[in-house]
Amino acid sequence: MDFVLCPFLSIHINYQFYYCALLSNAIGIAIAHNHPTGTLEPCRFDKILTKEISAICGFLNIRLLDHVILTSEFHVNKS
């Protein structure tokens, strides 16, 4: 499995994210972000973001494999 780092992500998702996946001929992607507060519970924004990314990936025929939340001590998968 090859991994491609897409440096265009920030607090919001722009279309460069999908461009990276398409350029690398990805059939699936996984996304991750940190919660500096240490909570593993996804916030409302996390849920909305996952749903939006999944919908666009489906349109592009790219599978969203996982959405991982990281803290300094733990992680949780939310796909």
N, CA, C and O atoms as a printed pandas DataFrame, in Angstrom:
     atom_number atom_name residue_name chain_id  residue_number  x_coord  y_coord  z_coord
0              1         N          MET        A               1    0.840   -1.163    0.000
1              2        CA          MET        A               1    0.000    0.000    0.000
2              3         C          MET        A               1    0.893    1.237    0.000
3              4         O          MET        A               1    1.830    1.322    0.794
4              5         N          ASP        A               2    0.618    2.178   -0.864
5              6        CA          ASP        A               2    1.362    3.427   -0.928
6              7         C          ASP        A               2    0.613    4.514   -0.178
7              8         O          ASP        A               2   -0.617    4.554   -0.189
8              9         N          PHE        A               3    1.347    5.379    0.460
9             10        CA          PHE        A               3    0.761    6.497    1.171
10            11         C          PHE        A               3    1.212    7.789    0.515
11            12         O          PHE        A               3    2.388    7.947    0.187
12            13         N          VAL        A               4    0.288    8.704    0.325
13            14        CA          VAL        A               4    0.592    9.997   -0.261
14            15         C          VAL        A               4    0.180   11.064    0.731
15            16         O          VAL        A               4   -0.968   11.096    1.173
16            17         N          LEU        A               5    1.108   11.936    1.082
17            18        CA          LEU        A               5    0.805   13.034    1.985
18            19         C          LEU        A               5    0.295   14.200    1.165
19            20         O          LEU        A               5    0.934   14.621    0.201
20            21         N          CYS        A               6   -0.838   14.709    1.544
21            22        CA          CYS        A               6   -1.410   15.862    0.857
22            23         C          CYS        A               6   -1.254   17.081    1.764
23            24         O          CYS        A               6   -1.937   17.179    2.783
24            25         N          PRO        A               7   -0.374   18.004    1.410
25            26        CA          PRO        A               7   -0.081   19.134    2.296
26            27         C          PRO        A               7   -1.091   20.269    2.238
27            28         O          PRO        A               7   -0.849   21.325    2.822
28            29         N          PHE        A               8   -2.199   20.089    1.562
29            30        CA          PHE        A               8   -3.135   21.185    1.352
30            31         C          PHE        A               8   -4.243   21.267    2.388
31            32         O          PHE        A               8   -5.111   22.134    2.285
32            33         N          LEU        A               9   -4.237   20.392    3.379
33            34        CA          LEU        A               9   -5.320   20.377    4.354
34            35         C          LEU        A               9   -5.068   21.373    5.469
35            36         O          LEU        A               9   -3.928   21.600    5.874
36            37         N          SER        A              10   -6.121   21.950    5.946
37            38        CA          SER        A              10   -6.060   22.827    7.112
38            39         C          SER        A              10   -7.320   22.583    7.912
39            40         O          SER        A              10   -7.795   21.448    7.967
40            41         N          ILE        A              11   -7.870   23.592    8.524
41            42        CA          ILE        A              11   -9.085   23.409    9.320
42            43         C          ILE        A              11  -10.288   23.088    8.437
43            44         O          ILE        A              11  -11.270   22.523    8.918
44            45         N          HIS        A              12  -10.227   23.429    7.193
45            46        CA          HIS        A              12  -11.293   23.095    6.253
46            47         C          HIS        A              12  -10.706   22.242    5.139
47            48         O          HIS        A              12   -9.492   22.203    4.939
48            49         N          ILE        A              13  -11.570   21.576    4.434
49            50        CA          ILE        A              13  -11.138   20.754    3.308
50            51         C          ILE        A              13  -11.349   21.557    2.037
51            52         O          ILE        A              13  -12.455   22.023    1.764
52            53         N          ASN        A              14  -10.295   21.717    1.266
53            54        CA          ASN        A              14  -10.479   22.344   -0.038
54            55         C          ASN        A              14  -10.320   21.269   -1.104
55            56         O          ASN        A              14   -9.998   20.122   -0.795
56            57         N          TYR        A              15  -10.541   21.634   -2.322
57            58        CA          TYR        A              15  -10.582   20.633   -3.377
58            59         C          TYR        A              15   -9.215   20.086   -3.745
59            60         O          TYR        A              15   -9.136   19.103   -4.482
60            61         N          GLN        A              16   -8.132   20.688   -3.259
61            62        CA          GLN        A              16   -6.807   20.134   -3.498
62            63         C          GLN        A              16   -6.676   18.736   -2.876
63            64         O          GLN        A              16   -5.941   17.887   -3.380
64            65         N          PHE        A              17   -7.389   18.516   -1.793
65            66        CA          PHE        A              17   -7.390   17.212   -1.119
66            67         C          PHE        A              17   -7.816   16.105   -2.089
67            68         O          PHE        A              17   -7.163   15.065   -2.183
68            69         N          TYR        A              18   -8.906   16.341   -2.799
69            70        CA          TYR        A              18   -9.415   15.358   -3.751
70            71         C          TYR        A              18   -8.501   15.261   -4.972
71            72         O          TYR        A              18   -8.330   14.189   -5.551
72            73         N          TYR        A              19   -7.927   16.381   -5.345
73            74        CA          TYR        A              19   -6.991   16.424   -6.462
74            75         C          TYR        A              19   -5.795   15.510   -6.181
75            76         O          TYR        A              19   -5.356   14.774   -7.064
76            77         N          CYS        A              20   -5.270   15.555   -4.955
77            78        CA          CYS        A              20   -4.155   14.676   -4.567
78            79         C          CYS        A              20   -4.548   13.207   -4.712
79            80         O          CYS        A              20   -3.777   12.397   -5.226
80            81         N          ALA        A              21   -5.744   12.876   -4.257
81            82        CA          ALA        A              21   -6.210   11.489   -4.331
82            83         C          ALA        A              21   -6.365   11.041   -5.780
83            84         O          ALA        A              21   -5.988    9.925   -6.136
84            85         N          LEU        A              22   -6.918   11.910   -6.604
85            86        CA          LEU        A              22   -7.106   11.561   -8.012
86            87         C          LEU        A              22   -5.773   11.444   -8.748
87            88         O          LEU        A              22   -5.594   10.532   -9.555
88            89         N          LEU        A              23   -4.848   12.345   -8.483
89            90        CA          LEU        A              23   -3.538   12.297   -9.146
90            91         C          LEU        A              23   -2.753   11.041   -8.797
91            92         O          LEU        A              23   -1.977   10.536   -9.608
92            93         N          SER        A              24   -2.960   10.545   -7.589
93            94        CA          SER        A              24   -2.229    9.342   -7.174
94            95         C          SER        A              24   -2.997    8.067   -7.499
95            96         O          SER        A              24   -2.596    6.977   -7.089
96            97         N          ASN        A              25   -4.105    8.198   -8.238
97            98        CA          ASN        A              25   -4.943    7.055   -8.613
98            99         C          ASN        A              25   -5.406    6.262   -7.395
99           100         O          ASN        A              25   -5.463    5.033   -7.425
100          101         N          ALA        A              26   -5.734    6.977   -6.330
101          102        CA          ALA        A              26   -6.162    6.329   -5.091
102          103         C          ALA        A              26   -7.507    5.633   -5.277
103          104         O          ALA        A              26   -8.411    6.160   -5.925
104          105         N          ILE        A              27   -7.620    4.453   -4.704
105          106        CA          ILE        A              27   -8.911    3.770   -4.673
106          107         C          ILE        A              27   -9.552    3.928   -3.291
107          108         O          ILE        A              27  -10.734    3.641   -3.099
108          109         N          GLY        A              28   -8.744    4.390   -2.341
109          110        CA          GLY        A              28   -9.235    4.629   -0.993
110          111         C          GLY        A              28   -8.328    5.607   -0.277
111          112         O          GLY        A              28   -7.141    5.710   -0.588
112          113         N          ILE        A              29   -8.889    6.322    0.680
113          114        CA          ILE        A              29   -8.109    7.261    1.474
114          115         C          ILE        A              29   -8.480    7.109    2.940
115          116         O          ILE        A              29   -9.564    6.632    3.275
116          117         N          ALA        A              30   -7.582    7.514    3.791
117          118        CA          ALA        A              30   -7.844    7.600    5.227
118          119         C          ALA        A              30   -7.451    9.010    5.652
119          120         O          ALA        A              30   -6.462    9.562    5.168
120          121         N          ILE        A              31   -8.220    9.576    6.544
121          122        CA          ILE        A              31   -7.910   10.914    7.030
122          123         C          ILE        A              31   -7.722   10.851    8.541
123          124         O          ILE        A              31   -8.257    9.966    9.208
124          125         N          ALA        A              32   -6.964   11.791    9.065
125          126        CA          ALA        A              32   -6.709   11.835   10.504
126          127         C          ALA        A              32   -6.517   13.283   10.927
127          128         O          ALA        A              32   -6.056   14.121   10.151
128          129         N          HIS        A              33   -6.874   13.553   12.154
129          130        CA          HIS        A              33   -6.618   14.866   12.733
130          131         C          HIS        A              33   -6.488   14.712   14.236
131          132         O          HIS        A              33   -6.869   13.694   14.813
132          133         N          ASN        A              34   -5.942   15.750   14.856
133          134        CA          ASN        A              34   -5.734   15.660   16.297
134          135         C          ASN        A              34   -6.783   16.466   17.060
135          136         O          ASN        A              34   -7.375   17.411   16.538
136          137         N          HIS        A              35   -6.989   16.065   18.297
137          138        CA          HIS        A              35   -7.787   16.810   19.267
138          139         C          HIS        A              35   -6.847   17.180   20.401
139          140         O          HIS        A              35   -6.603   16.364   21.290
140          141         N          PRO        A              36   -6.312   18.403   20.385
141          142        CA          PRO        A              36   -5.361   18.811   21.420
142          143         C          PRO        A              36   -5.945   18.774   22.831
143          144         O          PRO        A              36   -5.203   18.700   23.811
144          145         N          THR        A              37   -7.272   18.825   22.933
145          146        CA          THR        A              37   -7.918   18.790   24.251
146          147         C          THR        A              37   -7.831   17.419   24.899
147          148         O          THR        A              37   -8.033   17.290   26.107
148          149         N          GLY        A              38   -7.530   16.387   24.104
149          150        CA          GLY        A              38   -7.408   15.037   24.638
150          151         C          GLY        A              38   -8.679   14.217   24.552
151          152         O          GLY        A              38   -8.658   13.029   24.874
152          153         N          THR        A              39   -9.786   14.812   24.129
153          154        CA          THR        A              39  -11.036   14.063   24.012
154          155         C          THR        A              39  -11.080   13.283   22.703
155          156         O          THR        A              39  -10.731   13.805   21.644
156          157         N          LEU        A              40  -11.507   12.048   22.788
157          158        CA          LEU        A              40  -11.624   11.207   21.598
158          159         C          LEU        A              40  -13.006   11.279   20.967
159          160         O          LEU        A              40  -13.212   10.772   19.865
160          161         N          GLU        A              41  -13.929   11.888   21.640
161          162        CA          GLU        A              41  -15.302   11.989   21.137
162          163         C          GLU        A              41  -15.341   12.963   19.961
163          164         O          GLU        A              41  -14.903   14.107   20.087
164          165         N          PRO        A              42  -15.869   12.512   18.810
165          166        CA          PRO        A              42  -15.941   13.420   17.666
166          167         C          PRO        A              42  -16.933   14.555   17.937
167          168         O          PRO        A              42  -18.025   14.334   18.462
168          169         N          CYS        A              43  -16.535   15.749   17.574
169          170        CA          CYS        A              43  -17.426   16.895   17.747
170          171         C          CYS        A              43  -18.382   16.955   16.554
171          172         O          CYS        A              43  -18.257   16.176   15.609
172          173         N          ARG        A              44  -19.317   17.866   16.606
173          174        CA          ARG        A              44  -20.308   18.030   15.539
174          175         C          ARG        A              44  -19.603   18.272   14.203
175          176         O          ARG        A              44  -19.988   17.701   13.183
176          177         N          PHE        A              45  -18.576   19.117   14.212
177          178        CA          PHE        A              45  -17.828   19.423   12.992
178          179         C          PHE        A              45  -17.162   18.171   12.427
179          180         O          PHE        A              45  -17.151   17.977   11.211
180          181         N          ASP        A              46  -16.610   17.326   13.283
181          182        CA          ASP        A              46  -15.978   16.076   12.834
182          183         C          ASP        A              46  -16.982   15.204   12.088
183          184         O          ASP        A              46  -16.674   14.648   11.034
184          185         N          LYS        A              47  -18.177   15.092   12.643
185          186        CA          LYS        A              47  -19.217   14.261   12.022
186          187         C          LYS        A              47  -19.652   14.821   10.680
187          188         O          LYS        A              47  -19.820   14.076    9.715
188          189         N          ILE        A              48  -19.834   16.132   10.617
189          190        CA          ILE        A              48  -20.230   16.781    9.363
190          191         C          ILE        A              48  -19.131   16.620    8.318
191          192         O          ILE        A              48  -19.408   16.307    7.160
192          193         N          LEU        A              49  -17.898   16.833    8.729
193          194        CA          LEU        A              49  -16.758   16.720    7.822
194          195         C          LEU        A              49  -16.620   15.316    7.260
195          196         O          LEU        A              49  -16.396   15.144    6.062
196          197         N          THR        A              50  -16.750   14.314    8.113
197          198        CA          THR        A              50  -16.647   12.922    7.661
198          199         C          THR        A              50  -17.736   12.605    6.642
199          200         O          THR        A              50  -17.479   11.957    5.627
200          201         N          LYS        A              51  -18.944   13.063    6.918
201          202        CA          LYS        A              51  -20.061   12.818    6.006
202          203         C          LYS        A              51  -19.836   13.499    4.658
203          204         O          LYS        A              51  -20.108   12.919    3.607
204          205         N          GLU        A              52  -19.338   14.733    4.699
205          206        CA          GLU        A              52  -19.081   15.482    3.469
206          207         C          GLU        A              52  -17.963   14.835    2.648
207          208         O          GLU        A              52  -18.100   14.659    1.437
208          209         N          ILE        A              53  -16.877   14.487    3.299
209          210        CA          ILE        A              53  -15.757   13.857    2.596
210          211         C          ILE        A              53  -16.185   12.518    2.006
211          212         O          ILE        A              53  -15.832   12.200    0.870
212          213         N          SER        A              54  -16.933   11.741    2.761
213          214        CA          SER        A              54  -17.408   10.442    2.288
214          215         C          SER        A              54  -18.298   10.587    1.057
215          216         O          SER        A              54  -18.188    9.801    0.116
216          217         N          ALA        A              55  -19.172   11.579    1.060
217          218        CA          ALA        A              55  -20.074   11.798   -0.072
218          219         C          ALA        A              55  -19.298   12.175   -1.330
219          220         O          ALA        A              55  -19.568   11.650   -2.410
220          221         N          ILE        A              56  -18.348   13.073   -1.194
221          222        CA          ILE        A              56  -17.560   13.486   -2.353
222          223         C          ILE        A              56  -16.673   12.348   -2.835
223          224         O          ILE        A              56  -16.515   12.155   -4.040
224          225         N          CYS        A              57  -16.096   11.598   -1.911
225          226        CA          CYS        A              57  -15.291   10.438   -2.298
226          227         C          CYS        A              57  -16.131    9.436   -3.069
227          228         O          CYS        A              57  -15.669    8.871   -4.061
228          229         N          GLY        A              58  -17.354    9.211   -2.627
229          230        CA          GLY        A              58  -18.250    8.295   -3.337
230          231         C          GLY        A              58  -18.501    8.740   -4.764
231          232         O          GLY        A              58  -18.523    7.926   -5.687
232          233         N          PHE        A              59  -18.689   10.042   -4.936
233          234        CA          PHE        A              59  -18.895   10.598   -6.270
234          235         C          PHE        A              59  -17.672   10.377   -7.150
235          236         O          PHE        A              59  -17.802   10.150   -8.353
236          237         N          LEU        A              60  -16.475   10.445   -6.548
237          238        CA          LEU        A              60  -15.225   10.273   -7.287
238          239         C          LEU        A              60  -14.781    8.815   -7.374
239          240         O          LEU        A              60  -13.721    8.514   -7.923
240          241         N          ASN        A              61  -15.597    7.913   -6.830
241          242        CA          ASN        A              61  -15.287    6.480   -6.813
242          243         C          ASN        A              61  -14.017    6.178   -6.019
243          244         O          ASN        A              61  -13.217    5.321   -6.394
244          245         N          ILE        A              62  -13.854    6.906   -4.914
245          246        CA          ILE        A              62  -12.745    6.705   -3.982
246          247         C          ILE        A              62  -13.376    6.356   -2.633
247          248         O          ILE        A              62  -14.281    7.052   -2.173
248          249         N          ARG        A              63  -12.913    5.307   -2.015
249          250        CA          ARG        A              63  -13.491    4.861   -0.745
250          251         C          ARG        A              63  -12.826    5.574    0.434
251          252         O          ARG        A              63  -11.599    5.637    0.515
252          253         N          LEU        A              64  -13.639    6.106    1.344
253          254        CA          LEU        A              64  -13.106    6.656    2.588
254          255         C          LEU        A              64  -12.889    5.481    3.536
255          256         O          LEU        A              64  -13.845    4.903    4.053
256          257         N          LEU        A              65  -11.634    5.139    3.758
257          258        CA          LEU        A              65  -11.296    3.956    4.552
258          259         C          LEU        A              65  -11.450    4.195    6.047
259          260         O          LEU        A              65  -11.908    3.317    6.778
260          261         N          ASP        A              66  -11.067    5.382    6.497
261          262        CA          ASP        A              66  -11.120    5.654    7.928
262          263         C          ASP        A              66  -10.959    7.140    8.193
263          264         O          ASP        A              66  -10.380    7.871    7.389
264          265         N          HIS        A              67  -11.475    7.571    9.325
265          266        CA          HIS        A              67  -11.266    8.929    9.850
266          267         C          HIS        A              67  -10.815    8.730   11.290
267          268         O          HIS        A              67  -11.600    8.332   12.151
268          269         N          VAL        A              68   -9.556    9.009   11.536
269          270        CA          VAL        A              68   -8.943    8.734   12.828
270          271         C          VAL        A              68   -8.781   10.037   13.617
271          272         O          VAL        A              68   -8.328   11.048   13.079
272          273         N          ILE        A              69   -9.155    9.998   14.890
273          274        CA          ILE        A              69   -8.940   11.115   15.806
274          275         C          ILE        A              69   -7.797   10.730   16.729
275          276         O          ILE        A              69   -7.811    9.663   17.344
276          277         N          LEU        A              70   -6.810   11.607   16.819
277          278        CA          LEU        A              70   -5.623   11.350   17.634
278          279         C          LEU        A              70   -5.554   12.319   18.811
279          280         O          LEU        A              70   -5.936   13.483   18.696
280          281         N          THR        A              71   -5.067   11.823   19.932
281          282        CA          THR        A              71   -4.702   12.677   21.058
282          283         C          THR        A              71   -3.279   12.301   21.443
283          284         O          THR        A              71   -2.673   11.436   20.812
284          285         N          SER        A              72   -2.757   12.928   22.448
285          286        CA          SER        A              72   -1.382   12.611   22.844
286          287         C          SER        A              72   -1.269   11.197   23.419
287          288         O          SER        A              72   -0.173   10.638   23.470
288          289         N          GLU        A              73   -2.387   10.617   23.850
289          290        CA          GLU        A              73   -2.325    9.303   24.475
290          291         C          GLU        A              73   -3.134    8.213   23.779
291          292         O          GLU        A              73   -2.850    7.028   23.956
292          293         N          PHE        A              74   -4.134    8.595   22.994
293          294        CA          PHE        A              74   -5.059    7.607   22.431
294          295         C          PHE        A              74   -5.401    7.963   20.992
295          296         O          PHE        A              74   -5.053    9.033   20.493
296          297         N          HIS        A              75   -6.105    7.016   20.331
297          298        CA          HIS        A              75   -6.694    7.289   19.027
298          299         C          HIS        A              75   -8.008    6.516   18.922
299          300         O          HIS        A              75   -8.222    5.527   19.623
300          301         N          VAL        A              76   -8.868    6.980   18.045
301          302        CA          VAL        A              76  -10.131    6.291   17.804
302          303         C          VAL        A              76  -10.452    6.377   16.319
303          304         O          VAL        A              76  -10.257    7.422   15.699
304          305         N          ASN        A              77  -10.942    5.284   15.747
305          306        CA          ASN        A              77  -11.334    5.239   14.344
306          307         C          ASN        A              77  -12.819    5.567   14.257
307          308         O          ASN        A              77  -13.618    5.083   15.059
308          309         N          LYS        A              78  -13.178    6.385   13.286
309          310        CA          LYS        A              78  -14.560    6.820   13.163
310          311         C          LYS        A              78  -15.147    6.585   11.780
311          312         O          LYS        A              78  -16.099    7.267   11.400
312          313         N          SER        A              79  -14.618    5.655   11.029
313          314        CA          SER        A              79  -15.167    5.432    9.694
314          315         C          SER        A              79  -16.481    4.709    9.765
315          316         O          SER        A              79  -17.092    4.435    8.731
